[in-house]
GROMACS .gro file of C-alpha atoms in nm:
model
   94
    1MET     CA    1  -1.933  -1.488   4.029
    2ALA     CA    2  -1.743  -1.571   3.755
    3SER     CA    3  -1.765  -1.319   3.495
    4LYS     CA    4  -1.870  -1.404   3.136
    5SER     CA    5  -1.621  -1.356   2.885
    6LYS     CA    6  -1.772  -1.300   2.526
    7HIS     CA    7  -1.613  -1.475   2.231
    8VAL     CA    8  -1.432  -1.247   1.976
    9ALA     CA    9  -1.427  -1.341   1.650
   10LYS     CA   10  -1.177  -1.294   1.393
   11GLY     CA   11  -1.281  -1.018   1.166
   12ARG     CA   12  -1.364  -1.059   0.834
   13VAL     CA   13  -1.166  -0.956   0.552
   14THR     CA   14  -1.372  -0.718   0.326
   15GLY     CA   15  -1.261  -0.492   0.081
   16SER     CA   16  -1.084  -0.525  -0.249
   17ALA     CA   17  -1.025  -0.912  -0.119
   18GLY     CA   18  -1.447  -0.957  -0.105
   19ARG     CA   19  -1.430  -1.045  -0.450
   20PHE     CA   20  -1.274  -1.395  -0.352
   21GLY     CA   21  -1.545  -1.500  -0.126
   22PRO     CA   22  -1.456  -1.792   0.113
   23ARG     CA   23  -1.154  -1.918  -0.125
   24TYR     CA   24  -0.770  -1.889  -0.067
   25GLY     CA   25  -0.812  -1.821   0.293
   26ARG     CA   26  -0.839  -1.541   0.545
   27PHE     CA   27  -0.454  -1.438   0.556
   28ASN     CA   28  -0.404  -1.449   0.200
   29ARG     CA   29  -0.699  -1.210   0.153
   30LYS     CA   30  -0.599  -1.023   0.425
   31MET     CA   31  -0.266  -0.979   0.246
   32VAL     CA   32  -0.400  -0.878  -0.080
   33ASN     CA   33  -0.668  -0.622   0.076
   34GLU     CA   34  -0.386  -0.441   0.237
   35SER     CA   35  -0.150  -0.415  -0.053
   36GLU     CA   36  -0.430  -0.327  -0.308
   37LYS     CA   37  -0.526  -0.036  -0.035
   38ILE     CA   38  -0.171   0.072  -0.053
   39SER     CA   39  -0.128   0.073  -0.425
   40ARG     CA   40  -0.484   0.273  -0.466
   41ALA     CA   41  -0.418   0.514  -0.213
   42LYS     CA   42  -0.275   0.892  -0.317
   43HIS     CA   43   0.080   0.933  -0.214
   44LEU     CA   44   0.331   1.216  -0.213
   45CYS     CA   45   0.442   1.345  -0.517
   46PRO     CA   46   0.851   1.394  -0.480
   47MET     CA   47   0.873   1.698  -0.766
   48CYS     CA   48   0.569   1.943  -0.604
   49ASP     CA   49   0.493   1.782  -0.285
   50THR     CA   50   0.139   1.748  -0.307
   51VAL     CA   51  -0.070   1.444  -0.219
   52ALA     CA   52  -0.159   1.371  -0.563
   53VAL     CA   53   0.050   1.053  -0.714
   54LYS     CA   54  -0.183   0.771  -0.863
   55ARG     CA   55  -0.064   0.433  -0.964
   56VAL     CA   56  -0.092   0.394  -1.331
   57GLY     CA   57   0.051   0.061  -1.389
   58THR     CA   58   0.260  -0.181  -1.241
   59GLY     CA   59   0.588   0.036  -1.089
   60ILE     CA   60   0.449   0.326  -1.301
   61TRP     CA   61   0.351   0.642  -1.087
   62GLU     CA   62   0.190   1.006  -1.202
   63CYS     CA   63   0.120   1.287  -1.016
   64LYS     CA   64  -0.202   1.437  -1.124
   65LYS     CA   65  -0.122   1.796  -1.034
   66CYS     CA   66   0.204   1.832  -1.234
   67GLY     CA   67   0.208   1.546  -1.451
   68TYR     CA   68   0.528   1.413  -1.329
   69LYS     CA   69   0.568   1.024  -1.401
   70TYR     CA   70   0.829   0.850  -1.279
   71ALA     CA   71   0.898   0.443  -1.197
   72GLY     CA   72   0.826   0.349  -0.853
   73GLY     CA   73   0.771  -0.006  -0.663
   74ALA     CA   74   0.504  -0.248  -0.820
   75TYR     CA   75   0.274  -0.121  -0.540
   76VAL     CA   76   0.441   0.158  -0.344
   77PRO     CA   77   0.613   0.472  -0.499
   78GLN     CA   78   0.897   0.443  -0.292
   79THR     CA   79   1.030   0.122  -0.238
   80PRO     CA   80   1.204   0.025   0.106
   81ALA     CA   81   1.531  -0.032  -0.084
   82LEU     CA   82   1.487   0.311  -0.226
   83LYS     CA   83   1.435   0.493   0.111
   84VAL     CA   84   1.758   0.325   0.249
   85VAL     CA   85   1.962   0.444  -0.033
   86LEU     CA   86   1.812   0.818  -0.019
   87ARG     CA   87   1.912   0.812   0.378
   88SER     CA   88   2.264   0.687   0.279
   89ILE     CA   89   2.318   0.988  -0.001
   90GLU     CA   90   2.174   1.219   0.263
   91THR     CA   91   2.431   1.117   0.527
   92LYS     CA   92   2.729   1.137   0.262
   93GLY     CA   93   2.627   1.474   0.138
   94VAL     CA   94   2.639   1.631   0.466
   0.00000   0.00000   0.00000
């Protein structure tokens, strides 16, 4: 007997990109959804090491616990380039 394979549908993009409806294509809505999910999440504070950093504006991040405000990336507080620089400083400091 041949086994019946069920058709696996591509998942619908929901979340913050659901406001676009069927416009702009599935891939573009998926990318918007992922970037907005990251930018709206809470992140680790570099001063007090608590997960309380929220995005205030484009590239402006503020810790809700200690009040530390700093500039970072537009969608993430630490850009990949900053991580590379911090890693190179650590190796040279040893």
